[in-house]
Coordinates of C-alpha atoms and ligand atoms in Angstrom, one line a residue:
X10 CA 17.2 2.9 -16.0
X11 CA 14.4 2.7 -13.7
X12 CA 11.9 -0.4 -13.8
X13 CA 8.4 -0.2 -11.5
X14 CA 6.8 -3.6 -10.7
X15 CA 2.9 -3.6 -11.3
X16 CA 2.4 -1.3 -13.2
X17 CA -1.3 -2.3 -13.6
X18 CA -2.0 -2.2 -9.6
X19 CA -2.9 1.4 -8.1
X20 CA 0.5 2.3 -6.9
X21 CA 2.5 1.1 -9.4
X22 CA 0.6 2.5 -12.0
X23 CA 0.9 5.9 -10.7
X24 CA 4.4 5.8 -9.9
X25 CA 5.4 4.5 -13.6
X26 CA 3.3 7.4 -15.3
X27 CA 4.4 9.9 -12.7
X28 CA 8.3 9.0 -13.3
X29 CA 7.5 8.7 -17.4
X30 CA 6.5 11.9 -17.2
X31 CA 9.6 13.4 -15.3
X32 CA 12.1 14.8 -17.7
X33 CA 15.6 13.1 -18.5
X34 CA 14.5 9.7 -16.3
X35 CA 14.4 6.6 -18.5
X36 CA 11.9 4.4 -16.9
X37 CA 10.2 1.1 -17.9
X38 CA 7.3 -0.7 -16.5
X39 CA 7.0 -4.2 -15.5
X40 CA 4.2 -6.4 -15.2
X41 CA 2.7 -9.8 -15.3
X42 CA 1.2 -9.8 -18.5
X43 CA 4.1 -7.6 -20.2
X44 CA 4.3 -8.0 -23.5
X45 CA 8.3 -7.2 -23.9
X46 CA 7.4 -4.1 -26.1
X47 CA 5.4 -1.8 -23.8
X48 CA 6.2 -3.0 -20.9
X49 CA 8.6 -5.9 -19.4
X50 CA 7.4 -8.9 -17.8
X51 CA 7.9 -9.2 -14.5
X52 CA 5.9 -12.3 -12.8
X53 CA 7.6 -12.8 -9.1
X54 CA 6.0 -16.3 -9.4
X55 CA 8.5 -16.8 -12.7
X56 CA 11.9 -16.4 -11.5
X57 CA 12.8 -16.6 -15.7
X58 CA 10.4 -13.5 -16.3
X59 CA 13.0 -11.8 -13.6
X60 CA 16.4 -12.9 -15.2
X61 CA 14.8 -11.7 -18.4
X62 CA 13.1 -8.4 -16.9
X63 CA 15.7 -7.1 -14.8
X64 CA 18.4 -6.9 -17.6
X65 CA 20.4 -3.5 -17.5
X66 CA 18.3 -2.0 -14.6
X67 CA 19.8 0.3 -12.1
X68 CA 17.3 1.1 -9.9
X69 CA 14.5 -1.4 -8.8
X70 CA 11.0 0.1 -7.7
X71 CA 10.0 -2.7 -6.2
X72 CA 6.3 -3.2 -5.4
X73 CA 5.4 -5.4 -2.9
X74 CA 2.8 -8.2 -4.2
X75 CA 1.3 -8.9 -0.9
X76 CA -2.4 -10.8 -1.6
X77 CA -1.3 -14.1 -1.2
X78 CA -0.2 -16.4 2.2
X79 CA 2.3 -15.6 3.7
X80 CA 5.1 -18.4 2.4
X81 CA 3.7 -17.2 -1.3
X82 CA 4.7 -13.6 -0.7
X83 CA 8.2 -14.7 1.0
X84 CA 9.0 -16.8 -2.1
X85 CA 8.1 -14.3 -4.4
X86 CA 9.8 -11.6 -2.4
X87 CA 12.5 -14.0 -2.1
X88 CA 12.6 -14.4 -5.7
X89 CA 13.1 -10.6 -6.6
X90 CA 15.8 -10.0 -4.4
X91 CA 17.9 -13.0 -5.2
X92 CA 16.8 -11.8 -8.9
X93 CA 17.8 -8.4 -8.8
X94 CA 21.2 -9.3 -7.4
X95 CA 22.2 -11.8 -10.4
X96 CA 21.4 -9.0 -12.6
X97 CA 23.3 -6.3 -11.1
X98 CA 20.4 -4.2 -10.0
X99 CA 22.4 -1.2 -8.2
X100 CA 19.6 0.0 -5.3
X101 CA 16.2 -1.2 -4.8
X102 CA 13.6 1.0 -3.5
X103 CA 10.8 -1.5 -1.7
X104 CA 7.3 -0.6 -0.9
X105 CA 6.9 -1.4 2.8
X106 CA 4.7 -1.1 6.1
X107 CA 4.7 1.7 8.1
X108 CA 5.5 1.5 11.8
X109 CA 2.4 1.9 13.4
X110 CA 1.3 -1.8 11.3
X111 CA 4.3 -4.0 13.2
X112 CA 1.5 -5.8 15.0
X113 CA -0.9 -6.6 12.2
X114 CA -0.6 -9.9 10.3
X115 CA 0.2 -8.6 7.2
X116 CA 3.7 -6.9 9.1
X117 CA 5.7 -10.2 8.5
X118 CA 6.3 -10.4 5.3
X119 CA 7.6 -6.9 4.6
X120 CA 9.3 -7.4 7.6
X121 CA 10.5 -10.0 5.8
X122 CA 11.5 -9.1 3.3
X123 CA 13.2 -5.4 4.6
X124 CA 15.5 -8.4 6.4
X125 CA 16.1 -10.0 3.1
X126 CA 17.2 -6.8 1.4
X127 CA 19.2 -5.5 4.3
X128 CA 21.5 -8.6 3.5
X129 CA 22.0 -7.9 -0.3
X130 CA 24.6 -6.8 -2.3
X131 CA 22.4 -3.5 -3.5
X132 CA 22.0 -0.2 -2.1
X133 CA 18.1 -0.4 -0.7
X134 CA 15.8 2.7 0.0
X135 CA 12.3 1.5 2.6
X136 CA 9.7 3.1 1.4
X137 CA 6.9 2.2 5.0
X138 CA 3.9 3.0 3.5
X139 CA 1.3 4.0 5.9
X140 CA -2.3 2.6 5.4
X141 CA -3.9 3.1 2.3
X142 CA -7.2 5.7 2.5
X143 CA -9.1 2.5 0.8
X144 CA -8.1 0.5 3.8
X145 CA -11.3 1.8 5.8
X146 CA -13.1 1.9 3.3
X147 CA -12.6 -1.6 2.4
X148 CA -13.4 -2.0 6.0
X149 CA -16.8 0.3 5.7
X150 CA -18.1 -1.2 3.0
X151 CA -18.5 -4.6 4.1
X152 CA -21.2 -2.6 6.5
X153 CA -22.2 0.1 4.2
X154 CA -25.5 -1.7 2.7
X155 CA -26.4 -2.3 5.8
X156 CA -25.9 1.6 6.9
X157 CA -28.4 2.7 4.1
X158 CA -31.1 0.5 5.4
X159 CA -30.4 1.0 8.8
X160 CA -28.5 4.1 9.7
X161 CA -26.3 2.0 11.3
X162 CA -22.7 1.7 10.8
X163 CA -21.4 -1.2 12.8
X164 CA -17.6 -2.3 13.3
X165 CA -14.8 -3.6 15.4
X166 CA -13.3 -0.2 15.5
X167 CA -13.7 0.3 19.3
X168 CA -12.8 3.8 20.3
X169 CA -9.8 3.3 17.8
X170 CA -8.3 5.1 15.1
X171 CA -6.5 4.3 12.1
X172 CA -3.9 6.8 10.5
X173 CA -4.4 6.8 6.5
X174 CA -2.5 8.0 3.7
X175 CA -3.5 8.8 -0.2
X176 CA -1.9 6.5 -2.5
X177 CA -1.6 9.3 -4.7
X178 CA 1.0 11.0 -1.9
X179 CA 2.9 7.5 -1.5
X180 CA 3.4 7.4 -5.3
X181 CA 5.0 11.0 -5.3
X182 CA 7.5 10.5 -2.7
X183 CA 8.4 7.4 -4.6
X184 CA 8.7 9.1 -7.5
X185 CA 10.7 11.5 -6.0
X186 CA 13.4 9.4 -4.5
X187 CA 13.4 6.6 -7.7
X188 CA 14.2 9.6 -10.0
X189 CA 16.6 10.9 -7.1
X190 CA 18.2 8.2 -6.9
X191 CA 18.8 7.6 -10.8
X192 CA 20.1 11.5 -11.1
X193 CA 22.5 10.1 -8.2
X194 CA 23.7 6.9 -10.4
X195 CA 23.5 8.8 -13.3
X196 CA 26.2 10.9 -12.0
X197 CA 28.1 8.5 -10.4
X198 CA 27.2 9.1 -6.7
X199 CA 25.9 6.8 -4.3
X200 CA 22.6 8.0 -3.8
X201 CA 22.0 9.8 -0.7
X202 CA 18.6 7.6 0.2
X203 CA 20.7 4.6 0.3
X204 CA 19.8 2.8 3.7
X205 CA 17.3 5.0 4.4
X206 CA 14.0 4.0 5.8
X207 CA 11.2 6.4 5.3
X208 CA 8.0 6.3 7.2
X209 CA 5.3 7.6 5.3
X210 CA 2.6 7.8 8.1
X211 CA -1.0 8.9 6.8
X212 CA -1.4 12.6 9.2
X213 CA -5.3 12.0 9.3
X214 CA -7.0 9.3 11.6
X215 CA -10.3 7.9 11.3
X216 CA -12.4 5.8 13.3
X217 CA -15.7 4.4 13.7
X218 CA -17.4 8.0 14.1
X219 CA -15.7 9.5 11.4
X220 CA -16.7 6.4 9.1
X221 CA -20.2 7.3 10.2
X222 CA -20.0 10.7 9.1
X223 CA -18.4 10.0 6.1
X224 CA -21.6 7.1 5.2
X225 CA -24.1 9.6 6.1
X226 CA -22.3 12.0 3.3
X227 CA -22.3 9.8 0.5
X228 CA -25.4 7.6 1.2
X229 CA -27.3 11.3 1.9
X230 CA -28.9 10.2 5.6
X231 CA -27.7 9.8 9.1
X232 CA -25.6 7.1 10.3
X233 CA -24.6 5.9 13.5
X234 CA -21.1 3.9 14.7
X235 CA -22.3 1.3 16.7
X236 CA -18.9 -0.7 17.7
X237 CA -19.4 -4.4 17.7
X238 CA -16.9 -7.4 18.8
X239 CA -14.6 -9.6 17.2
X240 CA -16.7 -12.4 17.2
X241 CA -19.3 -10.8 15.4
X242 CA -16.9 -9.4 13.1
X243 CA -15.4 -13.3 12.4
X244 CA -18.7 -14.9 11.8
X245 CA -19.9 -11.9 9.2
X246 CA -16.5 -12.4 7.9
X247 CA -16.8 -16.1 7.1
X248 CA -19.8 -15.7 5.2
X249 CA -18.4 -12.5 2.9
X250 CA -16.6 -14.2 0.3
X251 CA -13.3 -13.8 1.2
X252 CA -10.1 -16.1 1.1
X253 CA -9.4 -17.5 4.7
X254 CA -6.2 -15.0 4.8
X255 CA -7.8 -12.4 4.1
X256 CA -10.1 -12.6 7.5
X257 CA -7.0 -13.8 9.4
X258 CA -5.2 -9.8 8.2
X259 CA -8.8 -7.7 8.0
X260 CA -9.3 -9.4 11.9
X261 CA -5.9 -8.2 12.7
X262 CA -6.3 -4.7 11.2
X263 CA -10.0 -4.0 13.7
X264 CA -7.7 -5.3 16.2
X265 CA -5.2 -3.3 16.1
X266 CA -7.3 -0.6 15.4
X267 CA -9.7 -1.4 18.3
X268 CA -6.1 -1.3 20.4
X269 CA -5.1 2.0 19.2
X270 CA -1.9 0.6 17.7
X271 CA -2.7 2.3 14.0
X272 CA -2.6 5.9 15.3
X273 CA 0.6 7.2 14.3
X274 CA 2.3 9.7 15.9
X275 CA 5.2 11.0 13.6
X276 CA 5.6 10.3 9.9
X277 CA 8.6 11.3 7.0
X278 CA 5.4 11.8 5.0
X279 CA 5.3 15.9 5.3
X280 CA 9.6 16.0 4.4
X281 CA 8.9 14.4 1.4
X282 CA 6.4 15.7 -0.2
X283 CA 6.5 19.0 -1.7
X284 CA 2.9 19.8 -0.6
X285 CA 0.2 19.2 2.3
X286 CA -0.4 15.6 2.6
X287 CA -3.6 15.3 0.5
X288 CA -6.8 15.2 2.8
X289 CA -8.2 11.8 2.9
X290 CA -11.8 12.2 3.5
X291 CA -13.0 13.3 0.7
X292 CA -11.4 10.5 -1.2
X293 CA -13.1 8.1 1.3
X294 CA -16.6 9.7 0.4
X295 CA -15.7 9.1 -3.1
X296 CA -14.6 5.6 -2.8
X297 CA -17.7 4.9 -0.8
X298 CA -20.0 6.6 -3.5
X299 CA -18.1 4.7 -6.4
X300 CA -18.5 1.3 -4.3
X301 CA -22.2 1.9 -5.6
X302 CA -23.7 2.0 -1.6
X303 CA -25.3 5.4 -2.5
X304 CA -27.2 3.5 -5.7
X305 CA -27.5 0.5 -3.1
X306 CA -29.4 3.1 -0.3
X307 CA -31.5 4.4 -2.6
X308 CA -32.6 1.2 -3.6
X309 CA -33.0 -0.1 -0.7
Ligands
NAP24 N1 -0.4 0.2 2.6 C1 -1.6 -0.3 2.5 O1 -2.6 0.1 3.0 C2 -1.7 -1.5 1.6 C3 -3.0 -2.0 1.4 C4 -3.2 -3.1 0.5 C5 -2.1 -3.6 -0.1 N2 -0.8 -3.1 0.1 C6 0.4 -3.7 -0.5 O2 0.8 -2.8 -1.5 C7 0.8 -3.4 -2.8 C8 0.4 -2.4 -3.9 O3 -0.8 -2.0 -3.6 P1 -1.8 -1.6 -4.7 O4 -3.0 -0.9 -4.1 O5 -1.1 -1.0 -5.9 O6 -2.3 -3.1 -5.1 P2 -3.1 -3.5 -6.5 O7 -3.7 -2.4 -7.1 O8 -3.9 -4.7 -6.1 O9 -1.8 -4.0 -7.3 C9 -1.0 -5.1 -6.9 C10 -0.2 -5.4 -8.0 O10 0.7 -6.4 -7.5 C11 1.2 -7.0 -8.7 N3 1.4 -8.4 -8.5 C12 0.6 -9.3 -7.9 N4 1.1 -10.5 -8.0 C13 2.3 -10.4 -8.6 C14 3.3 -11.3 -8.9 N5 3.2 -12.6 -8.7 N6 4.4 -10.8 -9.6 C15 4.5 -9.5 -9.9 N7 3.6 -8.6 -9.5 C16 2.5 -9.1 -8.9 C17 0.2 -6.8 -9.8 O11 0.8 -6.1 -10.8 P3 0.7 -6.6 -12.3 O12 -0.6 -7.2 -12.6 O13 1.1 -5.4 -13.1 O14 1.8 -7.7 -12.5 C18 -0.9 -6.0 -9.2 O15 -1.5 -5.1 -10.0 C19 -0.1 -4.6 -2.6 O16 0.4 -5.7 -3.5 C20 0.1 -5.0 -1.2 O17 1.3 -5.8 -1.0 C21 -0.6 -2.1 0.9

């Protein structure tokens, strides 16, 4: 049996119902709020919701439960893997960081973590998620308002770019090596992803110009990239709501970008899949339209 951890998240979510709906693959869902019926519950934070949760699974898709600091994700991380080996868990497939992220902030725990598993007693599959095609978004919209008034989109970007990925494509090469893996087990083979590390690379980059673009799409006028400094970006940052960590990793992410560090240059992705890589752009139009900033522009 197969068990996916947060199931109600975005990636979770669509690799439980993508796996439920693969014939002969017995899969069950965990989450925080599991109710024991329609799905287990698995709280990382609640090492007894993981003695409980983890009971007669072979094969782990572990999630990685990243918004936190950094000694809250290791502990939870932590947690899981210690879990998972006092219930006989037989592999573990973990939802990393692609290469191209070792320098940002948000590298060390899955770093981590990949250590923690390498030392267990179960087989263990890296799944090194490249960036999500949200992540720029995310990092767009924080400017986006501002775009519609002023046809300006302004960002730490540099002359960077950063390599993206559709969740969509991350959830079906998980899917495709969880139930893999199971059909492996279920036959009494070691599965042949065991040690592997995969890095699923996003084959599309985008940067400050192509943001533009995609603003002056969805908000239906021109926009401009104007790149702006650090500085800037820390002070906007410190008024915008979020939790100090969060500046800390979104700082390091225009960094890196800025620095050219999250272009990728090779990915697993394409291997894996049994398609194209879904293009991103689109998707980032449509995020930005469903963030509301074409409402906001004409508004404004
Ligand atoms: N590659 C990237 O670009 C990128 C970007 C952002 C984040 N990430 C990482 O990828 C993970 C999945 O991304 P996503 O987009 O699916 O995130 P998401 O939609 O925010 O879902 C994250 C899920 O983590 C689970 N979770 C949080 N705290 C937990 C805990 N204490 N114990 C067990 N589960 C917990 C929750 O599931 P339940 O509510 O079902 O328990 C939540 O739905 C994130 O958690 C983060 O570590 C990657």
């Amino acid at each position: 049996m197969i068990l996916v951890t947060g199931i109600s998240g975005g990636i979770g979510g669509l690799i439980f119902r993508r796996l439920s709906d693969q014939d002969g693959i017995d899969v069950v869902g965990g989450t925080r709020s599991g109710d024991g019926v329609t799905a287990r519950r698995i709280d990382f934070d609640d090492p007894a919701s993981l003695a409980d949760g983890l009971r007669g699974v072979d094969v782990l898709v572990f999630v990685s439960a990243g918004y936190a600091e950094d000694d809250v994700v290791l502990a939870r991380h932590g947690a899981v893997v210690d879990a998972a080996e006092a219930a006989g868990v037989r592999h573990v497939v973990y939802t990393s960081l692609a290469r191209s992220g070792d320098m940002l902030t948000i590298a060390l725990p899955h770093r981590w973590t990949e250590a923690r598993l390498a030392e267990a007693s179960f087989d263990v599959t890296i799944l090194r998620n490249g960036l999500y095609a949200e992540v720029p978004v995310g990092l767009a919209t924080t400017s986006a308002a501002l775009a519609a008034e002023t046809g300006v989109f302004a960002a730490a970007f540099g002359a960077g770019q950063v390599s993206v990925v559709a969740k969509e494509d991350l959830a079906d090469v998980a899917v495709r090596v969880a139930a893999e893996i199971q059909r492996d087990l279920s036959a009494s083979r070691r599965s042949h992803h065991a040690g592997k590390t995969y890095e699923l690379e996003g084959v599309e980059a985008i940067g400050g110009q192509d943001i533009a673009e995609v603003l002056s799409d969805a908000l239906d006028r021109p926009v401009h990239y104007q790149p702006i400094s650090l500085s800037t970006t820390r002070k906007a940052l410190a008024d915008s709501g979020l939790e100090p960590y969060q500046i800390t990793h979104t700082l390091s992410i225009f960094s890196n970008i800025s620095a050219g560090y999250l272009q990728a240059h090779d990915t697993d992705l394409t291997a894996l899949l049994p398609a194209e890589p879904r293009p991103v752009r689109d998707q980032i139009v449509q995020a930005v339209k469903e963030g509301g900033y074409q409402s906001r522009s004409v508004s404004s």
